[in-house]
């Protein structure tokens, strides 16, 4: 986090996003990538809500005299993108109400096409929490905030304090992120018994484009703070914190690899729109070459995931 040097214009690196509030796009391609990503992540996690978080049950209303009058549990998704996590959760918890927030809701369905228990609202999560949302939620979920929290001057602490402030006392946060520390290029290895499996390889002699993309994405550890989510939550007052890592099985390495190339292409395109033409071109070339390496060598860029959870204490 913090002060990253300005890279050479033709270098492929995520440092080029230093002056952008968000380094990916808002369009149909970006929406498709997010939707694919949701299903892939769910396949790896096997949950939407981390099993350590108690499933919320309806709360009796303060004025209720019978058990049938209840308030629905309230769940928020911050930076909700296409709203697919919320849609999935609305089926899992039909008795809950789910609110999605994003700085740009153009990738989400119109309200008329959403389940009745979902509401979306525009909010820049780096600005103070609106007064009506303080202490409102039983659960707050975030996925993939890393690309708007890793800028040159962005400090994630106020964002975490916002998550804290959205929660009721006793409420839980779940934050899903990329694990760029364990990011690697996976390649098939053939053993004498001709059994093929993936292994993580450092050094890219036979996959130079994938290796250059790995280094570009790593960007001198720019996103590495995300593996320490539990510690960051604890520092801002959360308790019962933990971070769990999730790698993909071999059978999904290729699917993730293709999806990462989409992200790299989108990142490059955004740089091009911002006038960084040479860097954008470099990303474009690398994505094409990396695809050829992926097919020809049996290799893929792999970026595992972490899930951080924590509870706001009951004071
Ligand atoms: C990589 S996408 C992830 C979307 C969604 N969480 C998912 O996993 O599919 C990041 C999202 O963050 C949103 N975003 C960027 N800056 C933001 C900000 N300051 N406040 C709220 N949302 C923001 C973007 O519009 C985008 O929808």
PDB file of N, CA and C in Angstrom, residues 162-257:
ATOM      1  N   UNK A 162     -15.701   1.795   7.764  1.00  0.00           N
ATOM      2  CA  UNK A 162     -17.058   1.889   7.193  1.00  0.00           C
ATOM      3  C   UNK A 162     -17.790   0.552   7.336  1.00  0.00           C
ATOM      4  N   UNK A 163     -17.081  -0.559   7.077  1.00  0.00           N
ATOM      5  CA  UNK A 163     -17.714  -1.878   7.206  1.00  0.00           C
ATOM      6  C   UNK A 163     -18.185  -2.069   8.645  1.00  0.00           C
ATOM      7  N   UNK A 164     -17.316  -1.663   9.579  1.00  0.00           N
ATOM      8  CA  UNK A 164     -17.627  -1.782  11.016  1.00  0.00           C
ATOM      9  C   UNK A 164     -18.875  -0.980  11.354  1.00  0.00           C
ATOM     10  N   UNK A 165     -18.905   0.211  10.815  1.00  0.00           N
ATOM     11  CA  UNK A 165     -19.992   1.115  11.160  1.00  0.00           C
ATOM     12  C   UNK A 165     -21.330   0.671  10.549  1.00  0.00           C
ATOM     13  N   UNK A 166     -21.299  -0.054   9.426  1.00  0.00           N
ATOM     14  CA  UNK A 166     -22.535  -0.563   8.817  1.00  0.00           C
ATOM     15  C   UNK A 166     -23.180  -1.654   9.665  1.00  0.00           C
ATOM     16  N   UNK A 167     -22.355  -2.362  10.467  1.00  0.00           N
ATOM     17  CA  UNK A 167     -22.840  -3.550  11.178  1.00  0.00           C
ATOM     18  C   UNK A 167     -23.535  -3.220  12.494  1.00  0.00           C
ATOM     19  N   UNK A 168     -24.524  -4.076  12.827  1.00  0.00           N
ATOM     20  CA  UNK A 168     -25.089  -4.057  14.178  1.00  0.00           C
ATOM     21  C   UNK A 168     -24.037  -4.615  15.130  1.00  0.00           C
ATOM     22  N   UNK A 169     -24.089  -4.288  16.414  1.00  0.00           N
ATOM     23  CA  UNK A 169     -23.225  -4.994  17.368  1.00  0.00           C
ATOM     24  C   UNK A 169     -23.493  -6.496  17.247  1.00  0.00           C
ATOM     25  N   UNK A 170     -22.442  -7.288  17.192  1.00  0.00           N
ATOM     26  CA  UNK A 170     -22.602  -8.739  17.033  1.00  0.00           C
ATOM     27  C   UNK A 170     -22.668  -9.184  15.581  1.00  0.00           C
ATOM     28  N   UNK A 171     -22.738  -8.229  14.632  1.00  0.00           N
ATOM     29  CA  UNK A 171     -22.823  -8.577  13.205  1.00  0.00           C
ATOM     30  C   UNK A 171     -21.479  -9.030  12.645  1.00  0.00           C
ATOM     31  N   UNK A 172     -21.551  -9.713  11.502  1.00  0.00           N
ATOM     32  CA  UNK A 172     -20.348 -10.320  10.911  1.00  0.00           C
ATOM     33  C   UNK A 172     -19.984  -9.666   9.588  1.00  0.00           C
ATOM     34  N   UNK A 173     -18.669  -9.587   9.335  1.00  0.00           N
ATOM     35  CA  UNK A 173     -18.184  -9.183   8.018  1.00  0.00           C
ATOM     36  C   UNK A 173     -17.533 -10.389   7.354  1.00  0.00           C
ATOM     37  N   UNK A 174     -17.748 -10.525   6.051  1.00  0.00           N
ATOM     38  CA  UNK A 174     -17.020 -11.524   5.241  1.00  0.00           C
ATOM     39  C   UNK A 174     -16.415 -10.796   4.058  1.00  0.00           C
ATOM     40  N   UNK A 175     -15.103 -10.944   3.898  1.00  0.00           N
ATOM     41  CA  UNK A 175     -14.392 -10.210   2.851  1.00  0.00           C
ATOM     42  C   UNK A 175     -13.577 -11.209   2.021  1.00  0.00           C
ATOM     43  N   UNK A 176     -13.953 -11.365   0.746  1.00  0.00           N
ATOM     44  CA  UNK A 176     -13.292 -12.312  -0.165  1.00  0.00           C
ATOM     45  C   UNK A 176     -12.324 -11.541  -1.068  1.00  0.00           C
ATOM     46  N   UNK A 177     -11.076 -12.000  -1.129  1.00  0.00           N
ATOM     47  CA  UNK A 177     -10.085 -11.277  -1.941  1.00  0.00           C
ATOM     48  C   UNK A 177      -9.165 -12.223  -2.704  1.00  0.00           C
ATOM     49  N   UNK A 178      -8.381 -11.639  -3.588  1.00  0.00           N
ATOM     50  CA  UNK A 178      -7.343 -12.374  -4.304  1.00  0.00           C
ATOM     51  C   UNK A 178      -6.124 -12.548  -3.411  1.00  0.00           C
ATOM     52  N   UNK A 179      -5.486 -13.698  -3.545  1.00  0.00           N
ATOM     53  CA  UNK A 179      -4.244 -13.954  -2.812  1.00  0.00           C
ATOM     54  C   UNK A 179      -3.081 -13.816  -3.793  1.00  0.00           C
ATOM     55  N   UNK A 180      -2.593 -12.578  -3.922  1.00  0.00           N
ATOM     56  CA  UNK A 180      -1.514 -12.331  -4.886  1.00  0.00           C
ATOM     57  C   UNK A 180      -0.167 -12.810  -4.346  1.00  0.00           C
ATOM     58  N   UNK A 181      -0.101 -13.160  -3.065  1.00  0.00           N
ATOM     59  CA  UNK A 181       1.150 -13.696  -2.517  1.00  0.00           C
ATOM     60  C   UNK A 181       1.396 -15.101  -3.064  1.00  0.00           C
ATOM     61  N   UNK A 182       0.337 -15.886  -3.164  1.00  0.00           N
ATOM     62  CA  UNK A 182       0.495 -17.255  -3.671  1.00  0.00           C
ATOM     63  C   UNK A 182       0.201 -17.339  -5.173  1.00  0.00           C
ATOM     64  N   UNK A 183       0.087 -16.188  -5.822  1.00  0.00           N
ATOM     65  CA  UNK A 183      -0.114 -16.187  -7.278  1.00  0.00           C
ATOM     66  C   UNK A 183       1.077 -16.854  -7.961  1.00  0.00           C
ATOM     67  N   UNK A 184       0.813 -17.636  -8.997  1.00  0.00           N
ATOM     68  CA  UNK A 184       1.909 -18.297  -9.693  1.00  0.00           C
ATOM     69  C   UNK A 184       1.448 -18.717 -11.080  1.00  0.00           C
ATOM     70  N   UNK A 185       2.412 -19.170 -11.886  1.00  0.00           N
ATOM     71  CA  UNK A 185       2.060 -19.800 -13.160  1.00  0.00           C
ATOM     72  C   UNK A 185       2.068 -21.303 -12.909  1.00  0.00           C
ATOM     73  N   UNK A 186       0.915 -21.947 -13.100  1.00  0.00           N
ATOM     74  CA  UNK A 186       0.845 -23.398 -12.928  1.00  0.00           C
ATOM     75  C   UNK A 186       1.085 -24.067 -14.281  1.00  0.00           C
ATOM     76  N   UNK A 187       1.842 -25.164 -14.234  1.00  0.00           N
ATOM     77  CA  UNK A 187       2.163 -25.879 -15.484  1.00  0.00           C
ATOM     78  C   UNK A 187       1.982 -27.370 -15.275  1.00  0.00           C
ATOM     79  N   UNK A 188       1.591 -28.053 -16.338  1.00  0.00           N
ATOM     80  CA  UNK A 188       1.460 -29.506 -16.196  1.00  0.00           C
ATOM     81  C   UNK A 188       2.852 -30.127 -16.094  1.00  0.00           C
ATOM     82  N   UNK A 189       2.939 -31.153 -15.285  1.00  0.00           N
ATOM     83  CA  UNK A 189       4.186 -31.924 -15.202  1.00  0.00           C
ATOM     84  C   UNK A 189       3.812 -33.360 -15.505  1.00  0.00           C
ATOM     85  N   UNK A 190       4.645 -34.047 -16.221  1.00  0.00           N
ATOM     86  CA  UNK A 190       4.353 -35.435 -16.557  1.00  0.00           C
ATOM     87  C   UNK A 190       5.317 -36.322 -15.797  1.00  0.00           C
ATOM     88  N   UNK A 191       4.768 -37.167 -14.980  1.00  0.00           N
ATOM     89  CA  UNK A 191       5.601 -38.073 -14.189  1.00  0.00           C
ATOM     90  C   UNK A 191       5.895 -39.317 -15.028  1.00  0.00           C
ATOM     91  N   UNK A 192       6.837 -40.188 -14.604  1.00  0.00           N
ATOM     92  CA  UNK A 192       7.132 -41.396 -15.380  1.00  0.00           C
ATOM     93  C   UNK A 192       5.890 -42.255 -15.621  1.00  0.00           C
ATOM     94  N   UNK A 193       4.920 -42.200 -14.717  1.00  0.00           N
ATOM     95  CA  UNK A 193       3.722 -43.022 -14.934  1.00  0.00           C
ATOM     96  C   UNK A 193       2.731 -42.330 -15.879  1.00  0.00           C
ATOM     97  N   UNK A 194       3.214 -41.249 -16.508  1.00  0.00           N
ATOM     98  CA  UNK A 194       2.439 -40.426 -17.441  1.00  0.00           C
ATOM     99  C   UNK A 194       1.193 -39.805 -16.795  1.00  0.00           C
ATOM    100  N   UNK A 195       1.216 -39.694 -15.483  1.00  0.00           N
ATOM    101  CA  UNK A 195       0.147 -38.987 -14.783  1.00  0.00           C
ATOM    102  C   UNK A 195       0.437 -37.492 -14.851  1.00  0.00           C
ATOM    103  N   UNK A 196      -0.527 -36.711 -15.319  1.00  0.00           N
ATOM    104  CA  UNK A 196      -0.304 -35.265 -15.454  1.00  0.00           C
ATOM    105  C   UNK A 196      -0.973 -34.500 -14.324  1.00  0.00           C
ATOM    106  N   UNK A 197      -0.259 -33.570 -13.790  1.00  0.00           N
ATOM    107  CA  UNK A 197      -0.884 -32.708 -12.783  1.00  0.00           C
ATOM    108  C   UNK A 197      -0.239 -31.336 -12.858  1.00  0.00           C
ATOM    109  N   UNK A 198      -0.845 -30.378 -12.182  1.00  0.00           N
ATOM    110  CA  UNK A 198      -0.299 -29.026 -12.207  1.00  0.00           C
ATOM    111  C   UNK A 198       0.659 -28.812 -11.048  1.00  0.00           C
ATOM    112  N   UNK A 199       1.688 -28.055 -11.307  1.00  0.00           N
ATOM    113  CA  UNK A 199       2.512 -27.613 -10.191  1.00  0.00           C
ATOM    114  C   UNK A 199       2.810 -26.138 -10.398  1.00  0.00           C
ATOM    115  N   UNK A 200       3.075 -25.468  -9.299  1.00  0.00           N
ATOM    116  CA  UNK A 200       3.358 -24.044  -9.370  1.00  0.00           C
ATOM    117  C   UNK A 200       4.801 -23.843  -9.766  1.00  0.00           C
ATOM    118  N   UNK A 201       5.050 -23.016 -10.743  1.00  0.00           N
ATOM    119  CA  UNK A 201       6.430 -22.832 -11.194  1.00  0.00           C
ATOM    120  C   UNK A 201       6.824 -21.375 -11.080  1.00  0.00           C
ATOM    121  N   UNK A 202       7.996 -21.141 -10.546  1.00  0.00           N
ATOM    122  CA  UNK A 202       8.560 -19.797 -10.587  1.00  0.00           C
ATOM    123  C   UNK A 202       9.563 -19.794 -11.733  1.00  0.00           C
ATOM    124  N   UNK A 203       9.739 -18.658 -12.351  1.00  0.00           N
ATOM    125  CA  UNK A 203      10.617 -18.608 -13.520  1.00  0.00           C
ATOM    126  C   UNK A 203       9.790 -18.981 -14.725  1.00  0.00           C
ATOM    127  N   UNK A 204       9.931 -18.224 -15.806  1.00  0.00           N
ATOM    128  CA  UNK A 204       9.028 -18.447 -16.926  1.00  0.00           C
ATOM    129  C   UNK A 204       9.762 -18.697 -18.222  1.00  0.00           C
ATOM    130  N   UNK A 205      10.824 -19.536 -18.186  1.00  0.00           N
ATOM    131  CA  UNK A 205      11.615 -19.729 -19.397  1.00  0.00           C
ATOM    132  C   UNK A 205      10.759 -20.159 -20.579  1.00  0.00           C
ATOM    133  N   UNK A 206       9.823 -21.075 -20.328  1.00  0.00           N
ATOM    134  CA  UNK A 206       9.012 -21.564 -21.444  1.00  0.00           C
ATOM    135  C   UNK A 206       7.617 -20.930 -21.476  1.00  0.00           C
ATOM    136  N   UNK A 207       7.348 -20.004 -20.568  1.00  0.00           N
ATOM    137  CA  UNK A 207       6.066 -19.267 -20.590  1.00  0.00           C
ATOM    138  C   UNK A 207       6.335 -17.789 -20.273  1.00  0.00           C
ATOM    139  N   UNK A 208       7.128 -17.112 -21.126  1.00  0.00           N
ATOM    140  CA  UNK A 208       7.531 -15.736 -20.783  1.00  0.00           C
ATOM    141  C   UNK A 208       6.365 -14.756 -20.677  1.00  0.00           C
ATOM    142  N   UNK A 209       5.331 -14.936 -21.488  1.00  0.00           N
ATOM    143  CA  UNK A 209       4.221 -13.975 -21.436  1.00  0.00           C
ATOM    144  C   UNK A 209       3.427 -14.155 -20.139  1.00  0.00           C
ATOM    145  N   UNK A 210       3.162 -15.422 -19.779  1.00  0.00           N
ATOM    146  CA  UNK A 210       2.440 -15.650 -18.514  1.00  0.00           C
ATOM    147  C   UNK A 210       3.248 -15.120 -17.344  1.00  0.00           C
ATOM    148  N   UNK A 211       4.559 -15.308 -17.413  1.00  0.00           N
ATOM    149  CA  UNK A 211       5.417 -14.828 -16.331  1.00  0.00           C
ATOM    150  C   UNK A 211       5.382 -13.297 -16.264  1.00  0.00           C
ATOM    151  N   UNK A 212       5.398 -12.648 -17.428  1.00  0.00           N
ATOM    152  CA  UNK A 212       5.358 -11.169 -17.424  1.00  0.00           C
ATOM    153  C   UNK A 212       4.021 -10.678 -16.862  1.00  0.00           C
ATOM    154  N   UNK A 213       2.944 -11.404 -17.167  1.00  0.00           N
ATOM    155  CA  UNK A 213       1.647 -11.010 -16.604  1.00  0.00           C
ATOM    156  C   UNK A 213       1.628 -11.226 -15.088  1.00  0.00           C
ATOM    157  N   UNK A 214       2.263 -12.307 -14.638  1.00  0.00           N
ATOM    158  CA  UNK A 214       2.321 -12.554 -13.181  1.00  0.00           C
ATOM    159  C   UNK A 214       3.054 -11.402 -12.486  1.00  0.00           C
ATOM    160  N   UNK A 215       4.170 -11.006 -13.066  1.00  0.00           N
ATOM    161  CA  UNK A 215       4.956  -9.913 -12.465  1.00  0.00           C
ATOM    162  C   UNK A 215       4.162  -8.595 -12.532  1.00  0.00           C
ATOM    163  N   UNK A 216       3.450  -8.400 -13.664  1.00  0.00           N
ATOM    164  CA  UNK A 216       2.645  -7.174 -13.825  1.00  0.00           C
ATOM    165  C   UNK A 216       1.572  -7.096 -12.750  1.00  0.00           C
ATOM    166  N   UNK A 217       0.943  -8.221 -12.507  1.00  0.00           N
ATOM    167  CA  UNK A 217      -0.164  -8.264 -11.551  1.00  0.00           C
ATOM    168  C   UNK A 217       0.362  -8.153 -10.118  1.00  0.00           C
ATOM    169  N   UNK A 218       1.496  -8.796  -9.882  1.00  0.00           N
ATOM    170  CA  UNK A 218       2.120  -8.744  -8.559  1.00  0.00           C
ATOM    171  C   UNK A 218       2.510  -7.304  -8.211  1.00  0.00           C
ATOM    172  N   UNK A 219       3.074  -6.607  -9.203  1.00  0.00           N
ATOM    173  CA  UNK A 219       3.404  -5.182  -9.058  1.00  0.00           C
ATOM    174  C   UNK A 219       4.068  -4.884  -7.712  1.00  0.00           C
ATOM    175  N   UNK A 220       5.188  -5.558  -7.484  1.00  0.00           N
ATOM    176  CA  UNK A 220       5.996  -5.319  -6.267  1.00  0.00           C
ATOM    177  C   UNK A 220       5.199  -5.504  -4.978  1.00  0.00           C
ATOM    178  N   UNK A 221       4.249  -6.419  -5.001  1.00  0.00           N
ATOM    179  CA  UNK A 221       3.500  -6.695  -3.774  1.00  0.00           C
ATOM    180  C   UNK A 221       2.383  -5.714  -3.490  1.00  0.00           C
ATOM    181  N   UNK A 222       1.972  -4.988  -4.508  1.00  0.00           N
ATOM    182  CA  UNK A 222       0.951  -3.945  -4.367  1.00  0.00           C
ATOM    183  C   UNK A 222      -0.344  -4.455  -3.721  1.00  0.00           C
ATOM    184  N   UNK A 223      -0.715  -5.726  -4.049  1.00  0.00           N
ATOM    185  CA  UNK A 223      -1.994  -6.245  -3.548  1.00  0.00           C
ATOM    186  C   UNK A 223      -1.816  -7.242  -2.405  1.00  0.00           C
ATOM    187  N   UNK A 224      -0.580  -7.385  -1.922  1.00  0.00           N
ATOM    188  CA  UNK A 224      -0.299  -8.467  -0.960  1.00  0.00           C
ATOM    189  C   UNK A 224      -0.971  -8.267   0.398  1.00  0.00           C
ATOM    190  N   UNK A 225      -1.316  -7.023   0.720  1.00  0.00           N
ATOM    191  CA  UNK A 225      -1.947  -6.752   2.021  1.00  0.00           C
ATOM    192  C   UNK A 225      -3.220  -7.573   2.208  1.00  0.00           C
ATOM    193  N   UNK A 226      -3.836  -7.990   1.071  1.00  0.00           N
ATOM    194  CA  UNK A 226      -5.137  -8.667   1.172  1.00  0.00           C
ATOM    195  C   UNK A 226      -5.056  -9.987   1.936  1.00  0.00           C
ATOM    196  N   UNK A 227      -3.886 -10.635   1.961  1.00  0.00           N
ATOM    197  CA  UNK A 227      -3.800 -11.901   2.707  1.00  0.00           C
ATOM    198  C   UNK A 227      -3.829 -11.647   4.225  1.00  0.00           C
ATOM    199  N   UNK A 228      -3.687 -10.405   4.607  1.00  0.00           N
ATOM    200  CA  UNK A 228      -3.706 -10.069   6.038  1.00  0.00           C
ATOM    201  C   UNK A 228      -5.019  -9.433   6.472  1.00  0.00           C
ATOM    202  N   UNK A 229      -6.103  -9.772   5.798  1.00  0.00           N
ATOM    203  CA  UNK A 229      -7.401  -9.137   6.106  1.00  0.00           C
ATOM    204  C   UNK A 229      -7.755  -9.305   7.583  1.00  0.00           C
ATOM    205  N   UNK A 230      -7.550 -10.522   8.121  1.00  0.00           N
ATOM    206  CA  UNK A 230      -7.955 -10.776   9.517  1.00  0.00           C
ATOM    207  C   UNK A 230      -7.277  -9.776  10.460  1.00  0.00           C
ATOM    208  N   UNK A 231      -5.973  -9.574  10.276  1.00  0.00           N
ATOM    209  CA  UNK A 231      -5.229  -8.647  11.128  1.00  0.00           C
ATOM    210  C   UNK A 231      -5.735  -7.218  10.970  1.00  0.00           C
ATOM    211  N   UNK A 232      -6.070  -6.856   9.721  1.00  0.00           N
ATOM    212  CA  UNK A 232      -6.559  -5.496   9.477  1.00  0.00           C
ATOM    213  C   UNK A 232      -7.926  -5.286  10.123  1.00  0.00           C
ATOM    214  N   UNK A 233      -8.771  -6.334  10.077  1.00  0.00           N
ATOM    215  CA  UNK A 233     -10.092  -6.236  10.715  1.00  0.00           C
ATOM    216  C   UNK A 233      -9.923  -6.080  12.232  1.00  0.00           C
ATOM    217  N   UNK A 234      -9.011  -6.882  12.774  1.00  0.00           N
ATOM    218  CA  UNK A 234      -8.781  -6.863  14.225  1.00  0.00           C
ATOM    219  C   UNK A 234      -8.319  -5.471  14.674  1.00  0.00           C
ATOM    220  N   UNK A 235      -7.433  -4.890  13.868  1.00  0.00           N
ATOM    221  CA  UNK A 235      -6.899  -3.565  14.202  1.00  0.00           C
ATOM    222  C   UNK A 235      -8.009  -2.509  14.300  1.00  0.00           C
ATOM    223  N   UNK A 236      -9.078  -2.714  13.533  1.00  0.00           N
ATOM    224  CA  UNK A 236     -10.178  -1.732  13.542  1.00  0.00           C
ATOM    225  C   UNK A 236     -11.306  -2.137  14.491  1.00  0.00           C
ATOM    226  N   UNK A 237     -11.064  -3.149  15.356  1.00  0.00           N
ATOM    227  CA  UNK A 237     -12.029  -3.437  16.417  1.00  0.00           C
ATOM    228  C   UNK A 237     -12.806  -4.719  16.269  1.00  0.00           C
ATOM    229  N   UNK A 238     -12.657  -5.426  15.139  1.00  0.00           N
ATOM    230  CA  UNK A 238     -13.382  -6.690  14.970  1.00  0.00           C
ATOM    231  C   UNK A 238     -12.765  -7.767  15.869  1.00  0.00           C
ATOM    232  N   UNK A 239     -13.587  -8.735  16.239  1.00  0.00           N
ATOM    233  CA  UNK A 239     -13.107  -9.883  17.027  1.00  0.00           C
ATOM    234  C   UNK A 239     -13.427 -11.168  16.259  1.00  0.00           C
ATOM    235  N   UNK A 240     -12.973 -12.294  16.811  1.00  0.00           N
ATOM    236  CA  UNK A 240     -13.193 -13.614  16.177  1.00  0.00           C
ATOM    237  C   UNK A 240     -12.783 -13.604  14.707  1.00  0.00           C
ATOM    238  N   UNK A 241     -11.675 -12.948  14.396  1.00  0.00           N
ATOM    239  CA  UNK A 241     -11.264 -12.811  13.000  1.00  0.00           C
ATOM    240  C   UNK A 241     -10.485 -14.043  12.540  1.00  0.00           C
ATOM    241  N   UNK A 242     -10.568 -14.321  11.268  1.00  0.00           N
ATOM    242  CA  UNK A 242      -9.759 -15.388  10.679  1.00  0.00           C
ATOM    243  C   UNK A 242      -9.646 -15.138   9.179  1.00  0.00           C
ATOM    244  N   UNK A 243      -8.583 -15.641   8.582  1.00  0.00           N
ATOM    245  CA  UNK A 243      -8.466 -15.603   7.123  1.00  0.00           C
ATOM    246  C   UNK A 243      -8.212 -17.023   6.660  1.00  0.00           C
ATOM    247  N   UNK A 244      -8.946 -17.468   5.667  1.00  0.00           N
ATOM    248  CA  UNK A 244      -8.761 -18.824   5.143  1.00  0.00           C
ATOM    249  C   UNK A 244      -8.414 -18.739   3.656  1.00  0.00           C
ATOM    250  N   UNK A 245      -7.474 -19.576   3.224  1.00  0.00           N
ATOM    251  CA  UNK A 245      -7.043 -19.566   1.829  1.00  0.00           C
ATOM    252  C   UNK A 245      -7.758 -20.639   1.017  1.00  0.00           C
ATOM    253  N   UNK A 246      -8.018 -20.337  -0.255  1.00  0.00           N
ATOM    254  CA  UNK A 246      -8.719 -21.284  -1.133  1.00  0.00           C
ATOM    255  C   UNK A 246      -8.035 -21.309  -2.500  1.00  0.00           C
ATOM    256  N   UNK A 247      -7.324 -22.392  -2.786  1.00  0.00           N
ATOM    257  CA  UNK A 247      -6.755 -22.595  -4.125  1.00  0.00           C
ATOM    258  C   UNK A 247      -7.778 -23.367  -4.960  1.00  0.00           C
ATOM    259  N   UNK A 248      -7.605 -23.361  -6.293  1.00  0.00           N
ATOM    260  CA  UNK A 248      -8.530 -24.139  -7.122  1.00  0.00           C
ATOM    261  C   UNK A 248      -7.956 -25.526  -7.386  1.00  0.00           C
ATOM    262  N   UNK A 249      -8.862 -26.487  -7.614  1.00  0.00           N
ATOM    263  CA  UNK A 249      -8.416 -27.824  -8.004  1.00  0.00           C
ATOM    264  C   UNK A 249      -7.870 -27.766  -9.426  1.00  0.00           C
ATOM    265  N   UNK A 250      -7.065 -28.784  -9.788  1.00  0.00           N
ATOM    266  CA  UNK A 250      -6.490 -28.831 -11.141  1.00  0.00           C
ATOM    267  C   UNK A 250      -7.551 -28.630 -12.226  1.00  0.00           C
ATOM    268  N   UNK A 251      -8.714 -29.236 -12.011  1.00  0.00           N
ATOM    269  CA  UNK A 251      -9.738 -29.212 -13.070  1.00  0.00           C
ATOM    270  C   UNK A 251     -10.253 -27.794 -13.354  1.00  0.00           C
ATOM    271  N   UNK A 252      -9.999 -26.846 -12.449  1.00  0.00           N
ATOM    272  CA  UNK A 252     -10.467 -25.475 -12.680  1.00  0.00           C
ATOM    273  C   UNK A 252      -9.332 -24.499 -13.012  1.00  0.00           C
ATOM    274  N   UNK A 253      -8.095 -25.010 -13.043  1.00  0.00           N
ATOM    275  CA  UNK A 253      -6.950 -24.108 -13.291  1.00  0.00           C
ATOM    276  C   UNK A 253      -7.097 -23.418 -14.649  1.00  0.00           C
ATOM    277  N   UNK A 254      -7.493 -24.176 -15.647  1.00  0.00           N
ATOM    278  CA  UNK A 254      -7.601 -23.593 -16.978  1.00  0.00           C
ATOM    279  C   UNK A 254      -8.735 -22.554 -17.037  1.00  0.00           C
ATOM    280  N   UNK A 255      -9.869 -22.884 -16.422  1.00  0.00           N
ATOM    281  CA  UNK A 255     -11.011 -21.949 -16.429  1.00  0.00           C
ATOM    282  C   UNK A 255     -10.613 -20.625 -15.767  1.00  0.00           C
ATOM    283  N   UNK A 256      -9.919 -20.718 -14.635  1.00  0.00           N
ATOM    284  CA  UNK A 256      -9.454 -19.495 -13.974  1.00  0.00           C
ATOM    285  C   UNK A 256      -8.411 -18.776 -14.833  1.00  0.00           C
ATOM    286  N   UNK A 257      -7.549 -19.571 -15.468  1.00  0.00           N
ATOM    287  CA  UNK A 257      -6.500 -18.971 -16.302  1.00  0.00           C
ATOM    288  C   UNK A 257      -7.102 -18.127 -17.418  1.00  0.00           C
TER     289      UNK A 257
END
